[in-house]
Amino acid sequence: MQKSGVHRTPSLKVSVPQGQQQSLRRLGLCSQIATGGSQQSSPVVFPEKRGKKIKAASSPEEKAKADEHRIDIGGGGDEKSDLLGSLVYSGKLLLDKRGKDDAADVFNKKAVDARLTRRALVWASNVLQLDDVVSLTYNVGLKHFTVHAYPVGKGCFTKPKRSRKDFRFIAPTVEEAVQWVASFADQQLFINCLPHPLVSKKKQGSSELFSVPIDTPPELVFRCKSAPKMLVILNPRSGHGRSIRVFNDVVEPIFKLAGIKMEVVKTNKAGHARELASTVDISLCSDGIICVGGDGIINEVLNGLLTRNNQKEGVSIPIGIVPAGSDNSLVWTVLGVRDPISAALSIVKGGLTATDVFAVEWIHTGVVHFGMTVSYYGFVSDVLELSEKYQKRFGPMRYLVAGFLKFMCLPKYSYEVEYLPAQKEDPEGKTRLEREVVDVQDLYTDVMRRSSREGLPRASSLSSIDSIMSPSAGELDTCSSTHASAEPSEYVRGIDPKMKRMSSGRRDVAAEPEVIHPQGQSTTPSWPRTRSKSRSDKGWMGLTSVQDPPPTRSSWGNTGAHDREDISSTVSDPGPIWDTGPKWDSEPSAWDVENSIELPGPPEDIETGLRNQSMTPRFENKWVARKGHFLGIMVCNHACRTVQSSQVVAPNSEHDDGTMDMLLVHGCGRLRLIRFFILLQTGRHLSLPYVECVKVKSVKIKAGKQTHDSCGIDGELFALNGEVISTMLPEQCRLIGNAPERH
Ligand SMILES: Nc1ncnc2c1ncn2[C@@H]1O[C@H](COP(=O)(O)OP(=O)(O)OP(=O)(O)O)[C@@H](O)[C@H]1O
């Protein structure tokens, strides 16, 4: 019978020329461990492989020879052999099921040919993928070693699941066992290297069995990867309290097997994760912060990291995700992982996936909140708000309940939307991503670079909309303007070099201490405006929520009266819900140039504008405006798959394409809404005539007067309170784990 998770192959043929199998006997620690020799003076020596270890091919000829070692499954030829990669080590092994097959006669009878390749361990007709292996345990001086793995089992009636399997193998000799273990270590697997079981603690120091101190880290004995240091932030409320169980029962054992040195902190209130991420000593989490929970806790950690005093540190800390919340769209969409075991394995295996971040800035207050998944307005954010009421009673079902209730008393939502498209129609009428003229240096991820030399006027209004739109709500209007009067703040542009470059032509304007809106440039008829100051004028202290002198805003009606109304609303603007306390660091030094990131990137002259020519976008930035009724607006940073269903909100969006996909569900009424949600289940929602999907670089949104103006960012609820602008910050976060290959 087939063992779960271990694949049997009907005929397994390996063509390894005998010549290549000759011993490459070299001196090393492994022989010392194997023989208990004590001549070795330094313990920090990588064990040289003996026997059938195959040397990595360096020259083309060697490579060609190495190819001959590929394992041919079922005689299928080269294509299939690539599945397992090239051979690393081979020999005889016995899978010891009962834990007492050590006897030589048993071994001789039952041992089978075994091979370790770059991707799998193969013995007899069994294949264990190395991707499923967490670590090995080896007791020094013994002939056996144990491989700890989490292969996917065979689900008879249920979905196949991963479960732990420990394979105890016996090698013919101690020396060969060491060779096997060292070969696994070469494949970046953690080796849990323990003393000989017979050595009592007292004798450990003087034991002749070892030439190394007993507490020598395994990475010094075997050349395996060193144990990572991580901070685990666990939201005990996530997934209706399921997260603690998920962590204790599933994730922690895997992390322990993998030798991860972790500090576990359970959050005690909303906002705790954010505080931790913004203040934690980096030495505690140099290899990452692991979030155990839903998308909400990840969002908190992201915001904490991006607002650390030292930006460089903040951006350098990768985020690992263990899905244990009511939904985990980010890790499912970006890394293709949706169960905690696979997530833990992916964290153990390492690798980093750069992911775009978007910044939503409240233009009136300058407050910025970051997200990685989606920001939404209209029906969905209303559901989010209503669902809070039912948190205790319905748990994860509360969204369904709130959705139904909101649907039954569906209000009308009206918005002003202005966006900078990332797509351009070419002469054949096909849309394609707008590309800036960039040189190679532009391809670097320029993380959190900020220049104090820039001082552009901050975003101020939707003036271009007003000029063209009729005040009649419900009518859909479209226009383009070549001059957007609102831009993301210097802070946001400071994070994203591309935004700065897009704005580089306005440097001269920025140099002025006070900026009067360039009315002449706008397509908007001029109406009285007050002056809005640039960030530098206001002694911009980074992410403060200090209320600025209220800038005048244009509103739905293009009249001064409306302007006045907006002023009053601005004055009393309480800002986003969470922004009630002094949570932001207001240290000016946080944004000083001395802290600018020194990661590989464009040279300084980009910052000084000397290379403006090559950085100027090829196309003139054309802001497009929409105004009217919208059932919903969703600005997605990735495809936004949901774990619970097969929904894919923005199928064409990628987490690292430097753009956001904005979905506008035009109009109002239940019929439209229900059609949208029904087609969303089958992925055909974009075909609806009232659904518009645009790739955008930046988008400004303002709720109409009668509209309940809440907004959701990655599942966190905020009050809209005026105009917000969302801006792309390409690849400003790194997730732990490798994204599946895209085709
Ligand atoms: N100890 C805590 N007590 C109460 N709320 C907390 C605590 N820790 C975190 N939170 C908040 O819980 C919210 C939801 O967290 P998360 O997304 O991780 O779980 P979830 O189960 O997916 O939640 P939801 O069902 O609300 O989406 C976050 O907004 C976070 O701020």
mmCIF file with all atom_site columns, N, CA and C in Angstrom, residues 79-137:
data_model
loop_
_atom_site.group_PDB
_atom_site.id
_atom_site.type_symbol
_atom_site.label_atom_id
_atom_site.label_alt_id
_atom_site.label_comp_id
_atom_site.label_asym_id
_atom_site.label_entity_id
_atom_site.label_seq_id
_atom_site.pdbx_PDB_ins_code
_atom_site.Cartn_x
_atom_site.Cartn_y
_atom_site.Cartn_z
_atom_site.occupancy
_atom_site.B_iso_or_equiv
_atom_site.pdbx_formal_charge
_atom_site.auth_seq_id
_atom_site.auth_comp_id
_atom_site.auth_asym_id
_atom_site.auth_atom_id
_atom_site.pdbx_PDB_model_num
ATOM 1   N N  . GLU A 1 79  ? 12.894 14.760 -19.570 1.00 0.00 ? 79  GLU A N  1
ATOM 2   C CA . GLU A 1 79  ? 11.883 15.678 -19.040 1.00 0.00 ? 79  GLU A CA 1
ATOM 3   C C  . GLU A 1 79  ? 11.487 15.318 -17.626 1.00 0.00 ? 79  GLU A C  1
ATOM 4   N N  . LYS A 1 80  ? 11.234 14.034 -17.428 1.00 0.00 ? 80  LYS A N  1
ATOM 5   C CA . LYS A 1 80  ? 10.805 13.598 -16.108 1.00 0.00 ? 80  LYS A CA 1
ATOM 6   C C  . LYS A 1 80  ? 11.937 13.646 -15.103 1.00 0.00 ? 80  LYS A C  1
ATOM 7   N N  . SER A 1 81  ? 13.159 13.375 -15.560 1.00 0.00 ? 81  SER A N  1
ATOM 8   C CA . SER A 1 81  ? 14.276 13.354 -14.631 1.00 0.00 ? 81  SER A CA 1
ATOM 9   C C  . SER A 1 81  ? 14.485 14.739 -14.042 1.00 0.00 ? 81  SER A C  1
ATOM 10  N N  . ASP A 1 82  ? 14.123 15.783 -14.782 1.00 0.00 ? 82  ASP A N  1
ATOM 11  C CA . ASP A 1 82  ? 14.251 17.135 -14.261 1.00 0.00 ? 82  ASP A CA 1
ATOM 12  C C  . ASP A 1 82  ? 13.394 17.354 -13.029 1.00 0.00 ? 82  ASP A C  1
ATOM 13  N N  . LEU A 1 83  ? 12.368 16.551 -12.911 1.00 0.00 ? 83  LEU A N  1
ATOM 14  C CA . LEU A 1 83  ? 11.480 16.712 -11.763 1.00 0.00 ? 83  LEU A CA 1
ATOM 15  C C  . LEU A 1 83  ? 12.215 16.495 -10.451 1.00 0.00 ? 83  LEU A C  1
ATOM 16  N N  . LEU A 1 84  ? 13.212 15.647 -10.472 1.00 0.00 ? 84  LEU A N  1
ATOM 17  C CA . LEU A 1 84  ? 13.930 15.351 -9.240  1.00 0.00 ? 84  LEU A CA 1
ATOM 18  C C  . LEU A 1 84  ? 15.290 16.038 -9.145  1.00 0.00 ? 84  LEU A C  1
ATOM 19  N N  . GLY A 1 85  ? 15.735 16.645 -10.214 1.00 0.00 ? 85  GLY A N  1
ATOM 20  C CA . GLY A 1 85  ? 17.018 17.328 -10.186 1.00 0.00 ? 85  GLY A CA 1
ATOM 21  C C  . GLY A 1 85  ? 18.184 16.351 -10.204 1.00 0.00 ? 85  GLY A C  1
ATOM 22  N N  . SER A 1 86  ? 19.380 16.913 -10.135 1.00 0.00 ? 86  SER A N  1
ATOM 23  C CA . SER A 1 86  ? 20.556 16.052 -10.268 1.00 0.00 ? 86  SER A CA 1
ATOM 24  C C  . SER A 1 86  ? 20.875 15.331 -8.953  1.00 0.00 ? 86  SER A C  1
ATOM 25  N N  . LEU A 1 87  ? 21.643 14.291 -9.092  1.00 0.00 ? 87  LEU A N  1
ATOM 26  C CA . LEU A 1 87  ? 21.946 13.430 -7.950  1.00 0.00 ? 87  LEU A CA 1
ATOM 27  C C  . LEU A 1 87  ? 22.955 14.094 -7.020  1.00 0.00 ? 87  LEU A C  1
ATOM 28  N N  . VAL A 1 88  ? 22.730 13.943 -5.728  1.00 0.00 ? 88  VAL A N  1
ATOM 29  C CA . VAL A 1 88  ? 23.647 14.506 -4.741  1.00 0.00 ? 88  VAL A CA 1
ATOM 30  C C  . VAL A 1 88  ? 24.432 13.395 -4.042  1.00 0.00 ? 88  VAL A C  1
ATOM 31  N N  . TYR A 1 89  ? 23.731 12.356 -3.664  1.00 0.00 ? 89  TYR A N  1
ATOM 32  C CA . TYR A 1 89  ? 24.386 11.278 -2.929  1.00 0.00 ? 89  TYR A CA 1
ATOM 33  C C  . TYR A 1 89  ? 23.567 10.003 -3.100  1.00 0.00 ? 89  TYR A C  1
ATOM 34  N N  . SER A 1 90  ? 24.253 8.896  -3.088  1.00 0.00 ? 90  SER A N  1
ATOM 35  C CA . SER A 1 90  ? 23.504 7.640  -3.196  1.00 0.00 ? 90  SER A CA 1
ATOM 36  C C  . SER A 1 90  ? 24.157 6.562  -2.346  1.00 0.00 ? 90  SER A C  1
ATOM 37  N N  . GLY A 1 91  ? 23.407 5.567  -2.008  1.00 0.00 ? 91  GLY A N  1
ATOM 38  C CA . GLY A 1 91  ? 23.925 4.478  -1.190  1.00 0.00 ? 91  GLY A CA 1
ATOM 39  C C  . GLY A 1 91  ? 22.789 3.556  -0.785  1.00 0.00 ? 91  GLY A C  1
ATOM 40  N N  . LYS A 1 92  ? 23.070 2.734  0.198   1.00 0.00 ? 92  LYS A N  1
ATOM 41  C CA . LYS A 1 92  ? 22.040 1.814  0.700   1.00 0.00 ? 92  LYS A CA 1
ATOM 42  C C  . LYS A 1 92  ? 21.412 2.402  1.944   1.00 0.00 ? 92  LYS A C  1
ATOM 43  N N  . LEU A 1 93  ? 20.105 2.274  2.058   1.00 0.00 ? 93  LEU A N  1
ATOM 44  C CA . LEU A 1 93  ? 19.403 2.730  3.262   1.00 0.00 ? 93  LEU A CA 1
ATOM 45  C C  . LEU A 1 93  ? 18.314 1.735  3.619   1.00 0.00 ? 93  LEU A C  1
ATOM 46  N N  . LEU A 1 94  ? 18.056 1.689  4.882   1.00 0.00 ? 94  LEU A N  1
ATOM 47  C CA . LEU A 1 94  ? 16.941 0.862  5.334   1.00 0.00 ? 94  LEU A CA 1
ATOM 48  C C  . LEU A 1 94  ? 15.957 1.757  6.085   1.00 0.00 ? 94  LEU A C  1
ATOM 49  N N  . LEU A 1 95  ? 14.721 1.725  5.656   1.00 0.00 ? 95  LEU A N  1
ATOM 50  C CA . LEU A 1 95  ? 13.709 2.488  6.383   1.00 0.00 ? 95  LEU A CA 1
ATOM 51  C C  . LEU A 1 95  ? 13.304 1.662  7.598   1.00 0.00 ? 95  LEU A C  1
ATOM 52  N N  . ASP A 1 96  ? 13.630 2.189  8.759   1.00 0.00 ? 96  ASP A N  1
ATOM 53  C CA . ASP A 1 96  ? 13.422 1.451  10.003  1.00 0.00 ? 96  ASP A CA 1
ATOM 54  C C  . ASP A 1 96  ? 12.064 1.828  10.585  1.00 0.00 ? 96  ASP A C  1
ATOM 55  N N  . LYS A 1 97  ? 11.094 0.969  10.358  1.00 0.00 ? 97  LYS A N  1
ATOM 56  C CA . LYS A 1 97  ? 9.737  1.312  10.799  1.00 0.00 ? 97  LYS A CA 1
ATOM 57  C C  . LYS A 1 97  ? 9.515  1.026  12.272  1.00 0.00 ? 97  LYS A C  1
ATOM 58  N N  . ARG A 1 98  ? 10.210 0.004  12.772  1.00 0.00 ? 98  ARG A N  1
ATOM 59  C CA . ARG A 1 98  ? 9.925  -0.393 14.149  1.00 0.00 ? 98  ARG A CA 1
ATOM 60  C C  . ARG A 1 98  ? 10.929 0.164  15.141  1.00 0.00 ? 98  ARG A C  1
ATOM 61  N N  . GLY A 1 99  ? 11.967 0.810  14.616  1.00 0.00 ? 99  GLY A N  1
ATOM 62  C CA . GLY A 1 99  ? 12.965 1.393  15.509  1.00 0.00 ? 99  GLY A CA 1
ATOM 63  C C  . GLY A 1 99  ? 13.923 0.382  16.077  1.00 0.00 ? 99  GLY A C  1
ATOM 64  N N  . LYS A 1 100 ? 13.947 -0.871 15.536  1.00 0.00 ? 100 LYS A N  1
ATOM 65  C CA . LYS A 1 100 ? 14.920 -1.850 16.062  1.00 0.00 ? 100 LYS A CA 1
ATOM 66  C C  . LYS A 1 100 ? 15.462 -2.761 14.958  1.00 0.00 ? 100 LYS A C  1
ATOM 67  N N  . ASP A 1 101 ? 15.630 -2.182 13.790  1.00 0.00 ? 101 ASP A N  1
ATOM 68  C CA . ASP A 1 101 ? 16.187 -2.975 12.684  1.00 0.00 ? 101 ASP A CA 1
ATOM 69  C C  . ASP A 1 101 ? 17.677 -2.725 12.486  1.00 0.00 ? 101 ASP A C  1
ATOM 70  N N  . ASP A 1 102 ? 18.345 -2.411 13.601  1.00 0.00 ? 102 ASP A N  1
ATOM 71  C CA . ASP A 1 102 ? 19.759 -2.056 13.500  1.00 0.00 ? 102 ASP A CA 1
ATOM 72  C C  . ASP A 1 102 ? 20.675 -3.235 13.182  1.00 0.00 ? 102 ASP A C  1
ATOM 73  N N  . ALA A 1 103 ? 20.206 -4.430 13.448  1.00 0.00 ? 103 ALA A N  1
ATOM 74  C CA . ALA A 1 103 ? 21.074 -5.601 13.308  1.00 0.00 ? 103 ALA A CA 1
ATOM 75  C C  . ALA A 1 103 ? 21.580 -5.731 11.869  1.00 0.00 ? 103 ALA A C  1
ATOM 76  N N  . ALA A 1 104 ? 22.859 -6.126 11.759  1.00 0.00 ? 104 ALA A N  1
ATOM 77  C CA . ALA A 1 104 ? 23.505 -6.155 10.442  1.00 0.00 ? 104 ALA A CA 1
ATOM 78  C C  . ALA A 1 104 ? 22.800 -7.100 9.483   1.00 0.00 ? 104 ALA A C  1
ATOM 79  N N  . ASP A 1 105 ? 22.353 -8.267 9.993   1.00 0.00 ? 105 ASP A N  1
ATOM 80  C CA . ASP A 1 105 ? 21.716 -9.232 9.088   1.00 0.00 ? 105 ASP A CA 1
ATOM 81  C C  . ASP A 1 105 ? 20.391 -8.687 8.548   1.00 0.00 ? 105 ASP A C  1
ATOM 82  N N  . VAL A 1 106 ? 19.658 -7.996 9.422   1.00 0.00 ? 106 VAL A N  1
ATOM 83  C CA . VAL A 1 106 ? 18.392 -7.389 8.969   1.00 0.00 ? 106 VAL A CA 1
ATOM 84  C C  . VAL A 1 106 ? 18.695 -6.344 7.906   1.00 0.00 ? 106 VAL A C  1
ATOM 85  N N  . PHE A 1 107 ? 19.726 -5.555 8.174   1.00 0.00 ? 107 PHE A N  1
ATOM 86  C CA . PHE A 1 107 ? 20.077 -4.502 7.234   1.00 0.00 ? 107 PHE A CA 1
ATOM 87  C C  . PHE A 1 107 ? 20.414 -5.095 5.873   1.00 0.00 ? 107 PHE A C  1
ATOM 88  N N  . ASN A 1 108 ? 21.259 -6.108 5.897   1.00 0.00 ? 108 ASN A N  1
ATOM 89  C CA . ASN A 1 108 ? 21.688 -6.715 4.629   1.00 0.00 ? 108 ASN A CA 1
ATOM 90  C C  . ASN A 1 108 ? 20.508 -7.251 3.832   1.00 0.00 ? 108 ASN A C  1
ATOM 91  N N  . LYS A 1 109 ? 19.513 -7.759 4.557   1.00 0.00 ? 109 LYS A N  1
ATOM 92  C CA . LYS A 1 109 ? 18.356 -8.332 3.858   1.00 0.00 ? 109 LYS A CA 1
ATOM 93  C C  . LYS A 1 109 ? 17.435 -7.253 3.298   1.00 0.00 ? 109 LYS A C  1
ATOM 94  N N  . LYS A 1 110 ? 17.252 -6.218 4.089   1.00 0.00 ? 110 LYS A N  1
ATOM 95  C CA . LYS A 1 110 ? 16.174 -5.285 3.748   1.00 0.00 ? 110 LYS A CA 1
ATOM 96  C C  . LYS A 1 110 ? 16.626 -3.954 3.154   1.00 0.00 ? 110 LYS A C  1
ATOM 97  N N  . ALA A 1 111 ? 17.887 -3.634 3.220   1.00 0.00 ? 111 ALA A N  1
ATOM 98  C CA . ALA A 1 111 ? 18.345 -2.329 2.728   1.00 0.00 ? 111 ALA A CA 1
ATOM 99  C C  . ALA A 1 111 ? 18.091 -2.203 1.231   1.00 0.00 ? 111 ALA A C  1
ATOM 100 N N  . VAL A 1 112 ? 17.769 -0.996 0.813   1.00 0.00 ? 112 VAL A N  1
ATOM 101 C CA . VAL A 1 112 ? 17.472 -0.758 -0.606  1.00 0.00 ? 112 VAL A CA 1
ATOM 102 C C  . VAL A 1 112 ? 18.361 0.355  -1.138  1.00 0.00 ? 112 VAL A C  1
ATOM 103 N N  . ASP A 1 113 ? 18.413 0.455  -2.462  1.00 0.00 ? 113 ASP A N  1
ATOM 104 C CA . ASP A 1 113 ? 19.152 1.562  -3.069  1.00 0.00 ? 113 ASP A CA 1
ATOM 105 C C  . ASP A 1 113 ? 18.417 2.861  -2.760  1.00 0.00 ? 113 ASP A C  1
ATOM 106 N N  . ALA A 1 114 ? 19.188 3.854  -2.374  1.00 0.00 ? 114 ALA A N  1
ATOM 107 C CA . ALA A 1 114 ? 18.566 5.144  -2.077  1.00 0.00 ? 114 ALA A CA 1
ATOM 108 C C  . ALA A 1 114 ? 19.377 6.253  -2.727  1.00 0.00 ? 114 ALA A C  1
ATOM 109 N N  . ARG A 1 115 ? 18.704 7.286  -3.123  1.00 0.00 ? 115 ARG A N  1
ATOM 110 C CA . ARG A 1 115 ? 19.367 8.423  -3.762  1.00 0.00 ? 115 ARG A CA 1
ATOM 111 C C  . ARG A 1 115 ? 18.810 9.723  -3.231  1.00 0.00 ? 115 ARG A C  1
ATOM 112 N N  . LEU A 1 116 ? 19.721 10.639 -2.983  1.00 0.00 ? 116 LEU A N  1
ATOM 113 C CA . LEU A 1 116 ? 19.280 11.980 -2.650  1.00 0.00 ? 116 LEU A CA 1
ATOM 114 C C  . LEU A 1 116 ? 19.574 12.866 -3.854  1.00 0.00 ? 116 LEU A C  1
ATOM 115 N N  . THR A 1 117 ? 18.543 13.494 -4.380  1.00 0.00 ? 117 THR A N  1
ATOM 116 C CA . THR A 1 117 ? 18.745 14.431 -5.491  1.00 0.00 ? 117 THR A CA 1
ATOM 117 C C  . THR A 1 117 ? 18.481 15.837 -4.968  1.00 0.00 ? 117 THR A C  1
ATOM 118 N N  . ARG A 1 118 ? 18.607 16.803 -5.854  1.00 0.00 ? 118 ARG A N  1
ATOM 119 C CA . ARG A 1 118 ? 18.401 18.194 -5.418  1.00 0.00 ? 118 ARG A CA 1
ATOM 120 C C  . ARG A 1 118 ? 16.963 18.444 -4.983  1.00 0.00 ? 118 ARG A C  1
ATOM 121 N N  . ARG A 1 119 ? 16.068 17.578 -5.412  1.00 0.00 ? 119 ARG A N  1
ATOM 122 C CA . ARG A 1 119 ? 14.671 17.842 -5.070  1.00 0.00 ? 119 ARG A CA 1
ATOM 123 C C  . ARG A 1 119 ? 13.993 16.763 -4.244  1.00 0.00 ? 119 ARG A C  1
ATOM 124 N N  . ALA A 1 120 ? 14.590 15.594 -4.160  1.00 0.00 ? 120 ALA A N  1
ATOM 125 C CA . ALA A 1 120 ? 13.868 14.520 -3.466  1.00 0.00 ? 120 ALA A CA 1
ATOM 126 C C  . ALA A 1 120 ? 14.807 13.471 -2.917  1.00 0.00 ? 120 ALA A C  1
ATOM 127 N N  . LEU A 1 121 ? 14.283 12.737 -1.938  1.00 0.00 ? 121 LEU A N  1
ATOM 128 C CA . LEU A 1 121 ? 14.964 11.527 -1.489  1.00 0.00 ? 121 LEU A CA 1
ATOM 129 C C  . LEU A 1 121 ? 14.188 10.360 -2.090  1.00 0.00 ? 121 LEU A C  1
ATOM 130 N N  . VAL A 1 122 ? 14.934 9.479  -2.758  1.00 0.00 ? 122 VAL A N  1
ATOM 131 C CA . VAL A 1 122 ? 14.284 8.359  -3.414  1.00 0.00 ? 122 VAL A CA 1
ATOM 132 C C  . VAL A 1 122 ? 14.846 7.069  -2.839  1.00 0.00 ? 122 VAL A C  1
ATOM 133 N N  . TRP A 1 123 ? 13.999 6.210  -2.345  1.00 0.00 ? 123 TRP A N  1
ATOM 134 C CA . TRP A 1 123 ? 14.473 4.895  -1.905  1.00 0.00 ? 123 TRP A CA 1
ATOM 135 C C  . TRP A 1 123 ? 13.483 3.852  -2.415  1.00 0.00 ? 123 TRP A C  1
ATOM 136 N N  . ALA A 1 124 ? 14.049 2.776  -2.943  1.00 0.00 ? 124 ALA A N  1
ATOM 137 C CA . ALA A 1 124 ? 13.224 1.784  -3.638  1.00 0.00 ? 124 ALA A CA 1
ATOM 138 C C  . ALA A 1 124 ? 12.309 2.543  -4.594  1.00 0.00 ? 124 ALA A C  1
ATOM 139 N N  . SER A 1 125 ? 11.029 2.373  -4.464  1.00 0.00 ? 125 SER A N  1
ATOM 140 C CA . SER A 1 125 ? 10.139 3.096  -5.383  1.00 0.00 ? 125 SER A CA 1
ATOM 141 C C  . SER A 1 125 ? 9.427  4.257  -4.699  1.00 0.00 ? 125 SER A C  1
ATOM 142 N N  . ASN A 1 126 ? 10.012 4.731  -3.600  1.00 0.00 ? 126 ASN A N  1
ATOM 143 C CA . ASN A 1 126 ? 9.397  5.847  -2.873  1.00 0.00 ? 126 ASN A CA 1
ATOM 144 C C  . ASN A 1 126 ? 10.110 7.156  -3.176  1.00 0.00 ? 126 ASN A C  1
ATOM 145 N N  . VAL A 1 127 ? 9.342  8.214  -3.245  1.00 0.00 ? 127 VAL A N  1
ATOM 146 C CA . VAL A 1 127 ? 9.920  9.544  -3.461  1.00 0.00 ? 127 VAL A CA 1
ATOM 147 C C  . VAL A 1 127 ? 9.391  10.484 -2.380  1.00 0.00 ? 127 VAL A C  1
ATOM 148 N N  . LEU A 1 128 ? 10.325 11.102 -1.676  1.00 0.00 ? 128 LEU A N  1
ATOM 149 C CA . LEU A 1 128 ? 9.930  12.119 -0.702  1.00 0.00 ? 128 LEU A CA 1
ATOM 150 C C  . LEU A 1 128 ? 10.496 13.461 -1.180  1.00 0.00 ? 128 LEU A C  1
ATOM 151 N N  . GLN A 1 129 ? 9.605  14.382 -1.519  1.00 0.00 ? 129 GLN A N  1
ATOM 152 C CA . GLN A 1 129 ? 10.062 15.688 -2.015  1.00 0.00 ? 129 GLN A CA 1
ATOM 153 C C  . GLN A 1 129 ? 10.766 16.455 -0.901  1.00 0.00 ? 129 GLN A C  1
ATOM 154 N N  . LEU A 1 130 ? 11.883 17.083 -1.218  1.00 0.00 ? 130 LEU A N  1
ATOM 155 C CA . LEU A 1 130 ? 12.591 17.849 -0.187  1.00 0.00 ? 130 LEU A CA 1
ATOM 156 C C  . LEU A 1 130 ? 11.792 19.076 0.246   1.00 0.00 ? 130 LEU A C  1
ATOM 157 N N  . ASP A 1 131 ? 10.906 19.546 -0.627  1.00 0.00 ? 131 ASP A N  1
ATOM 158 C CA . ASP A 1 131 ? 10.041 20.671 -0.248  1.00 0.00 ? 131 ASP A CA 1
ATOM 159 C C  . ASP A 1 131 ? 9.162  20.319 0.950   1.00 0.00 ? 131 ASP A C  1
ATOM 160 N N  . ASP A 1 132 ? 8.920  19.038 1.130   1.00 0.00 ? 132 ASP A N  1
ATOM 161 C CA . ASP A 1 132 ? 8.077  18.605 2.237   1.00 0.00 ? 132 ASP A CA 1
ATOM 162 C C  . ASP A 1 132 ? 8.877  18.307 3.505   1.00 0.00 ? 132 ASP A C  1
ATOM 163 N N  . VAL A 1 133 ? 10.190 18.370 3.392   1.00 0.00 ? 133 VAL A N  1
ATOM 164 C CA . VAL A 1 133 ? 11.047 18.019 4.534   1.00 0.00 ? 133 VAL A CA 1
ATOM 165 C C  . VAL A 1 133 ? 11.357 19.269 5.353   1.00 0.00 ? 133 VAL A C  1
ATOM 166 N N  . VAL A 1 134 ? 11.174 19.168 6.652   1.00 0.00 ? 134 VAL A N  1
ATOM 167 C CA . VAL A 1 134 ? 11.451 20.315 7.526   1.00 0.00 ? 134 VAL A CA 1
ATOM 168 C C  . VAL A 1 134 ? 12.898 20.272 8.009   1.00 0.00 ? 134 VAL A C  1
ATOM 169 N N  . SER A 1 135 ? 13.327 19.116 8.501   1.00 0.00 ? 135 SER A N  1
ATOM 170 C CA . SER A 1 135 ? 14.685 19.022 9.049   1.00 0.00 ? 135 SER A CA 1
ATOM 171 C C  . SER A 1 135 ? 15.063 17.561 9.252   1.00 0.00 ? 135 SER A C  1
ATOM 172 N N  . LEU A 1 136 ? 16.287 17.363 9.726   1.00 0.00 ? 136 LEU A N  1
ATOM 173 C CA . LEU A 1 136 ? 16.761 16.012 10.075  1.00 0.00 ? 136 LEU A CA 1
ATOM 174 C C  . LEU A 1 136 ? 17.230 16.021 11.523  1.00 0.00 ? 136 LEU A C  1
ATOM 175 N N  . THR A 1 137 ? 17.071 14.895 12.169  1.00 0.00 ? 137 THR A N  1
ATOM 176 C CA . THR A 1 137 ? 17.672 14.758 13.500  1.00 0.00 ? 137 THR A CA 1
ATOM 177 C C  . THR A 1 137 ? 18.744 13.674 13.404  1.00 0.00 ? 137 THR A C  1
#
